[in-house]
Coordinates of C-alpha atoms in Angstrom, one line a residue:
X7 CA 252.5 32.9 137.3
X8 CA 250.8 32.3 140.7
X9 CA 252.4 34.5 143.1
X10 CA 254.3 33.0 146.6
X11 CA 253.5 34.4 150.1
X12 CA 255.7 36.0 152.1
X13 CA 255.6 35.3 156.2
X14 CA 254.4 38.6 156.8
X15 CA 251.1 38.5 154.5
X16 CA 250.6 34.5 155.9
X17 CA 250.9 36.5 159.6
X18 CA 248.4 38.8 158.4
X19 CA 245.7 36.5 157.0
X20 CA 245.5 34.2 160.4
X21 CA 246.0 36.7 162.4
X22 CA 249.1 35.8 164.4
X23 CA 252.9 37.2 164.5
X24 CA 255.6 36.8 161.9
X25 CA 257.5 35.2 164.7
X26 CA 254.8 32.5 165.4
X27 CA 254.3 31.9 161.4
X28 CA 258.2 31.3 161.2
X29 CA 258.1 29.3 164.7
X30 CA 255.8 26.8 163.1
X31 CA 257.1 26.5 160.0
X32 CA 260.6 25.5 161.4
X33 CA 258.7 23.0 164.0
X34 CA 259.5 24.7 167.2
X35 CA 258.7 23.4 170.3
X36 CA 257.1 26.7 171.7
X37 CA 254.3 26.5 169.3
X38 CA 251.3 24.5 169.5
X39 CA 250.6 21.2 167.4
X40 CA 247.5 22.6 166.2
X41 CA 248.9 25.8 165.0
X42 CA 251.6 24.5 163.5
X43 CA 249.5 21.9 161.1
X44 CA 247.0 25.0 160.6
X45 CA 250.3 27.6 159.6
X46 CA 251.6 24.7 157.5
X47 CA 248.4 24.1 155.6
X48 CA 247.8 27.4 154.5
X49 CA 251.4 28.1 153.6
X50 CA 251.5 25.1 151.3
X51 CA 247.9 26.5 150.1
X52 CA 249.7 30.0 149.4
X53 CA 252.9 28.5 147.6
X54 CA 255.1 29.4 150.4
X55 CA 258.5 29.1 149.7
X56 CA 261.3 29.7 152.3
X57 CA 263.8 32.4 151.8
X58 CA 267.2 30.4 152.8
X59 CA 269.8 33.2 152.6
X60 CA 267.1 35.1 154.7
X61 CA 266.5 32.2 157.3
X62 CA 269.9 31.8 157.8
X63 CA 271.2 35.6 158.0
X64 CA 271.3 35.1 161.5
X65 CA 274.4 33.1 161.5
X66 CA 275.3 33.5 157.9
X67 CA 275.0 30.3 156.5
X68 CA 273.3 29.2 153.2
X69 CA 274.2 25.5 153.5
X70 CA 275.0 26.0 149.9
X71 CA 278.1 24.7 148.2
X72 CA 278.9 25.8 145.4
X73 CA 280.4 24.3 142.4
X74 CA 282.5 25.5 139.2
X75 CA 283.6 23.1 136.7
X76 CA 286.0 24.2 133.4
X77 CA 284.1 21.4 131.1
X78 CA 280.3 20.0 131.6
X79 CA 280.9 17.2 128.7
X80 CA 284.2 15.7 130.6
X81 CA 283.0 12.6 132.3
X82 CA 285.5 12.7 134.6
X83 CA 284.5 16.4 136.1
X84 CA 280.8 14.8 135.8
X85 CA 281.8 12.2 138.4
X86 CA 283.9 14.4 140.8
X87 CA 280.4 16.2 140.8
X88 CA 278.1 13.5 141.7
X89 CA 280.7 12.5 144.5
X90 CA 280.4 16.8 146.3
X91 CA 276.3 16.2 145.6
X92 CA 276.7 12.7 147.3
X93 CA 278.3 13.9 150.3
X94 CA 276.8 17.3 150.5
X95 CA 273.0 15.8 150.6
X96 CA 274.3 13.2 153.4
X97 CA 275.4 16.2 155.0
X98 CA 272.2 18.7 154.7
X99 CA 273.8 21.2 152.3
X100 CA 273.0 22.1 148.7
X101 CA 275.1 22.0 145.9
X102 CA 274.6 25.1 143.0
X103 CA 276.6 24.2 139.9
X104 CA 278.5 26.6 137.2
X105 CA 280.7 25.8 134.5
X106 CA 283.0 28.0 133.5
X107 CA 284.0 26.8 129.8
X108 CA 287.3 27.4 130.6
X109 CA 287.2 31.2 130.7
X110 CA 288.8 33.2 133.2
X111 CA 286.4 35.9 132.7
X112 CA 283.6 33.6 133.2
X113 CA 285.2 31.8 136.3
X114 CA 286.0 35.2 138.1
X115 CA 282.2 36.3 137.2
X116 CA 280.9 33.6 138.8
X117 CA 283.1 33.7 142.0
X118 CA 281.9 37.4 142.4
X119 CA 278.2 36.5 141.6
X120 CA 277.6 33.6 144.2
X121 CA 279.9 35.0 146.5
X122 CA 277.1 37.9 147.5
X123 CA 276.0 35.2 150.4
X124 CA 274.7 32.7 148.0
X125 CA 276.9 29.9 149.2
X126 CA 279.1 28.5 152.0
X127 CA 282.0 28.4 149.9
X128 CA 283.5 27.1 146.4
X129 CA 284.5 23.4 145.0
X130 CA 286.3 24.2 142.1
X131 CA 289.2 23.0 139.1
X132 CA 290.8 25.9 137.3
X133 CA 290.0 26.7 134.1
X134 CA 292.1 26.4 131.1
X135 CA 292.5 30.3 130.3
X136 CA 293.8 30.9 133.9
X137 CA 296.4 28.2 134.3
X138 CA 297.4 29.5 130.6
X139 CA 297.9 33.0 131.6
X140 CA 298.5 31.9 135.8
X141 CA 296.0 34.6 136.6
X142 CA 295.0 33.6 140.1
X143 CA 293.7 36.8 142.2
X144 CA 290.0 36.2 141.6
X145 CA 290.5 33.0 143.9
X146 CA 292.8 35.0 146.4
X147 CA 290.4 37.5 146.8
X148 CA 287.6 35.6 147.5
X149 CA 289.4 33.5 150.0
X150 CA 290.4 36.6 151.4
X151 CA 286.9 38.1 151.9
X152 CA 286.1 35.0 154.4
X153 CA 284.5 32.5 151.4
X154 CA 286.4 29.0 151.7
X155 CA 287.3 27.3 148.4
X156 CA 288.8 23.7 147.9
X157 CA 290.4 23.2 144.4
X158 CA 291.0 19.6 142.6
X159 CA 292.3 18.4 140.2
X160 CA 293.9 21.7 138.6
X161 CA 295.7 23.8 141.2
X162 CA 297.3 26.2 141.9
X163 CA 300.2 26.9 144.5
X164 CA 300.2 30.2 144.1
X165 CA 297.0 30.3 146.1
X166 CA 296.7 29.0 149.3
X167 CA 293.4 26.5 150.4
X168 CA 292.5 23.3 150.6
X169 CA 293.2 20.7 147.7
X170 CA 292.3 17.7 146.5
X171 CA 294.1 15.7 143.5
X172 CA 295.7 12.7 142.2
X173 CA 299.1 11.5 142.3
X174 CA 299.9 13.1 138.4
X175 CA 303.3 12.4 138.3
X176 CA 304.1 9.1 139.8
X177 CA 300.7 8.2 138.2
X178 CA 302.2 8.9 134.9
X179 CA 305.8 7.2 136.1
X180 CA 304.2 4.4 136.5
X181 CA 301.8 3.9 133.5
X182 CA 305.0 4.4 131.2
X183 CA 307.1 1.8 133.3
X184 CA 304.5 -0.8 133.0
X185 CA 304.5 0.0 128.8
X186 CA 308.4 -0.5 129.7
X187 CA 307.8 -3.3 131.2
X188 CA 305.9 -5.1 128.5
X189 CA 308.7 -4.4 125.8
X190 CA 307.9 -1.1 124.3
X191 CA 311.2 0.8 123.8
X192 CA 309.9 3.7 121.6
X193 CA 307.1 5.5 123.8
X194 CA 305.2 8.4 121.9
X195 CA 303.9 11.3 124.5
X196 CA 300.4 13.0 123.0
X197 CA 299.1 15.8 125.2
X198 CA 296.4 18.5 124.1
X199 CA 296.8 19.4 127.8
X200 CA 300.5 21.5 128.1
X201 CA 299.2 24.4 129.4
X202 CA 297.4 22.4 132.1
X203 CA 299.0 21.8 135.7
X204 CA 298.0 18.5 135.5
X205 CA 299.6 18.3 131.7
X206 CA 303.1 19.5 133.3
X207 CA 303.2 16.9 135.4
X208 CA 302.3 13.7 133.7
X209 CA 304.8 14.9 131.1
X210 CA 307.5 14.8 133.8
X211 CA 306.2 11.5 135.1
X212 CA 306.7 10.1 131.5
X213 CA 310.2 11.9 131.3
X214 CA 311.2 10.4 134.4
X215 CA 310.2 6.9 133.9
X216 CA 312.6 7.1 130.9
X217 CA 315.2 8.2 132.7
X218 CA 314.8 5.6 135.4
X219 CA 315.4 3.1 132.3
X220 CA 318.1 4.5 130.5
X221 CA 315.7 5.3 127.7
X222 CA 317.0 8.7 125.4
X223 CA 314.2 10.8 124.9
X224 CA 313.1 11.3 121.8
X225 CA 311.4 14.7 120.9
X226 CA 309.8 13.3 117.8
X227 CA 307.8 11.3 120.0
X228 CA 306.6 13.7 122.0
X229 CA 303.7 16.3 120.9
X230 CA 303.0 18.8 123.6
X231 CA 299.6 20.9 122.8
X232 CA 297.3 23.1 123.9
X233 CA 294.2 21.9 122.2
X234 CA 293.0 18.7 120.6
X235 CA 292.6 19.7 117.2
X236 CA 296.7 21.1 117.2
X237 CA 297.2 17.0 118.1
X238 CA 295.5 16.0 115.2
X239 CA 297.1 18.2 113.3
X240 CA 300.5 16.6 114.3
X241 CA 300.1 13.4 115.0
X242 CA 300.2 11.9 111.8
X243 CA 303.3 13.2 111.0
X244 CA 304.9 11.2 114.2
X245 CA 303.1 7.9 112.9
X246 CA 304.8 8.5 109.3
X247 CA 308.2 9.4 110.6
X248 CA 309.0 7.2 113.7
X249 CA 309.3 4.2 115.2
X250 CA 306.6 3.7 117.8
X251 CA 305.5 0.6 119.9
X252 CA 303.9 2.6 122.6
X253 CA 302.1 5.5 123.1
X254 CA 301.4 7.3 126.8
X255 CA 298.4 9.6 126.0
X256 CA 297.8 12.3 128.7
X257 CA 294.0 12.9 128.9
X258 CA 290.7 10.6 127.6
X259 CA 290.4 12.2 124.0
X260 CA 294.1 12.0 123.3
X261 CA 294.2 8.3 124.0
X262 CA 290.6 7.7 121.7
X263 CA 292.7 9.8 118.5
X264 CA 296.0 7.7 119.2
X265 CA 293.9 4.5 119.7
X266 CA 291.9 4.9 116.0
X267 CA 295.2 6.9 114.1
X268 CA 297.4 3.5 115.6
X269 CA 294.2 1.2 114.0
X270 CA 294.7 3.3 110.8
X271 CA 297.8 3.2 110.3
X272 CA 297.1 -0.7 110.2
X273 CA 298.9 -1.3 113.6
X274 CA 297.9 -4.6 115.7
X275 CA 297.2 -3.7 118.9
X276 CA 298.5 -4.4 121.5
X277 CA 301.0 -6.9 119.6
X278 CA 302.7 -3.9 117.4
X279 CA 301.2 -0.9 119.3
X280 CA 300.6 -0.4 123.2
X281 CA 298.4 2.7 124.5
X282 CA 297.5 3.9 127.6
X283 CA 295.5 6.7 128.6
X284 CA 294.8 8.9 131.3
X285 CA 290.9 9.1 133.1
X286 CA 288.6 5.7 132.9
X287 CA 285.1 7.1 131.1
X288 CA 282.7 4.6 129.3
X289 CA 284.1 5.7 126.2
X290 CA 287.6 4.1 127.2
X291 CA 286.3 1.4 128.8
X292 CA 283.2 0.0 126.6
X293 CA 282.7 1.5 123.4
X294 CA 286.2 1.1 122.0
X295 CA 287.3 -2.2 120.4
X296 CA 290.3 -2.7 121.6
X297 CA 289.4 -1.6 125.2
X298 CA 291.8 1.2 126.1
X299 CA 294.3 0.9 129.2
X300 CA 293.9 4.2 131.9
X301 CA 294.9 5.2 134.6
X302 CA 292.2 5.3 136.9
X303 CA 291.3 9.1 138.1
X304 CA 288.7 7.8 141.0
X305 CA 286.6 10.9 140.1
X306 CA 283.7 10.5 142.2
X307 CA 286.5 9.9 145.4
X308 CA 287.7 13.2 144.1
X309 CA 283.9 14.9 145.0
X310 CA 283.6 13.1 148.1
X311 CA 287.0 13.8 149.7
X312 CA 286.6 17.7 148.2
X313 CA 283.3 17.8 149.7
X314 CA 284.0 16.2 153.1
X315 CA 286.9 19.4 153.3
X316 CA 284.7 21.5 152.4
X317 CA 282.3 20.7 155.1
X318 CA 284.5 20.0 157.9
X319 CA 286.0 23.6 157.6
X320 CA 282.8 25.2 157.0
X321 CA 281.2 23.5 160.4
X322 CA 284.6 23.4 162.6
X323 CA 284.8 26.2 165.1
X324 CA 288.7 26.4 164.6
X325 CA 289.3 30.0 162.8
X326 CA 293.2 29.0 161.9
X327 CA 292.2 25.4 160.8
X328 CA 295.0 24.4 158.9
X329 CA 294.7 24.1 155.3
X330 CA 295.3 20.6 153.7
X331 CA 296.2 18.7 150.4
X332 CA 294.5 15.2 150.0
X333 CA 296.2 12.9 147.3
X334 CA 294.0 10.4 146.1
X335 CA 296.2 7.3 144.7
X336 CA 295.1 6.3 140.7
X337 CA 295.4 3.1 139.4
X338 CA 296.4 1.4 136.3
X339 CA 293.6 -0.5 134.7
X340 CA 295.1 -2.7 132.0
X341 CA 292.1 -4.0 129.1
X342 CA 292.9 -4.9 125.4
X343 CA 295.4 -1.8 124.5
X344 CA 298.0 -3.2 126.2
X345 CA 300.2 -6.5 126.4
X346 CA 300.6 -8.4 129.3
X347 CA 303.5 -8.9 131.5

């Protein structure tokens, strides 16, 4: 593999200081146009790359952001990302991004890895295993050593930052009042998602919204899980057994397996059967017949508004700015899976 030059053998070879070399390649104003094209030419010639952590030791900034992510295949996490990359390139910052499959291990390995004076700061959403076991000092600590992080999506109050997520509970209030609303009187809850923060408080949404209506709750319509294939495994069994003529499903996948069991089970939709789901990825949207109501998550909104915190704290001189929570408002997007008012 060719080798790249450092600024002191460039220096060396033409004969000038490591000071002039860095000068020109940074386009100051004390150094000549002449030098500067001649410095430039033969650094590109040498594969000359810039050190950026060693540029910016000075006043300890990478411009880096970086970005940890429980679940790579999620399209929704896929669009919060490309809304932090959007804003961070309008911006001048880069944008590193891990995933941390939902380990804890692997979440508090790459806090402590990037957190060396790789990056600026973190834009993260908590992985499964830590909201299961509500271990949150690996994020306390590193706010603590001085590196800014702004969580979405799945938070934690335990740990005090910046945050950026959607209205969960009245967004699942609502979405159950409007299957109200079009006649359904025996709602089925399906969440793989219990042991997420996010999962807690749709559920009370959905428990609410009965509430409001005088509706008894029936816990044999309501499956609360930690994984996907634990739903399947229960599921049918609340098809067989019960009544349903709506079904609130609290993440993407859980709406696509109550969607195709309801078809099954030879249920018309939306005329016997009404579902809506939570998120608003092409699978929802365009590849299921009938189309599936969501709740609109505004995912890349999400990246921008997490990256525009991010930013604005790591630029502001204010030592003690205060630390804010952004609610971005979801909305209901009604297609074929549901009946109209």
């Amino acid at each position: 593999m060719k080798a790249k030059a450092t600024l002191k053998q460039i220096a060396k070879e033409l004969n000038v200081s490591v000071s002039t070399v860095s000068k020109a390649l940074n386009d100051s104003p004390e150094i000549s146009e002449q030098t500067k094209t001649r410095i430039k030419e033969y650094a590109k010639l040498k594969n000359y790359k810039p050190n950026v952590i060693g540029l910016n030791l000075k006043n300890r900034k990478t411009r880096t952001i970086g970005v940890i992510i429980p679940n790579i295949l999620d399209s929704f996490f896929a669009k919060v990302f490309s809304g932090i990359e959007k804003i961070a390139d309008q911006n001048g910052y880069n944008v590193i991004m891990c995933i941390s499959n939902e380990s804890l291990k692997k979440e508090a390995n790459t806090l402590n890895m990037l957190s060396n004076g790789t990056i600026d700061g973190f834009i993260l959403s908590i992985s499964e295993e830590a909201q299961k076991l509500q271990e949150y000092n690996h994020f306390k600590e590193i706010i603590n050593e001085g590196t800014p992080i702004v969580m979405f999506d799945r938070i934690s109050d335990e740990v005090i930052c910046d945050k950026v997520i959607v209205d969960d509970f009245d967004s699942a209030l609502n979405a159950t009042q409007h299957l109200i609303n079009t006649g359904c009187k025996n709602i089925a809850l399906f969440s793989s998602v219990d042991n997420l923060s996010v999962g807690k408080l749709r559920t009370e949404g959905y428990l609410q919204a009965l509430k409001n209506n005088n509706i008894p709750v029936n816990p044999n319509l309501i499956i609360r899980t930690d994984s996907e294939d634990d739903l399947k495994n229960k599921i049918e069994v609340v098809f067989d057994n019960n009544t349903i003529d709506g079904i609130f499903a609290l993440v993407e996948n859980d709406s696509v397996l109550a969607l195709r069991t309801g078809k099954r089970k030879g249920f018309k939709i939306p005329e016997e059967l009404s579902i809506i789901g939570f998120a608003d990825g092409i699978l929802a949207s365009r590849r299921l017949s009938p189309s599936l109501s969501t709740m609109s998550q505004y995912g890349v909104e999400i990246g921008e508004e997490a990256a525009r915190i991010m930013i604005n704290r790591l630029e502001s001189k204010d030592e003690n700015l205060p630390y804010e929570t952004v609610v971005i408002k979801t909305q209901l997007r009604e297609r074929e899976s549901t009946r109209k008012l």
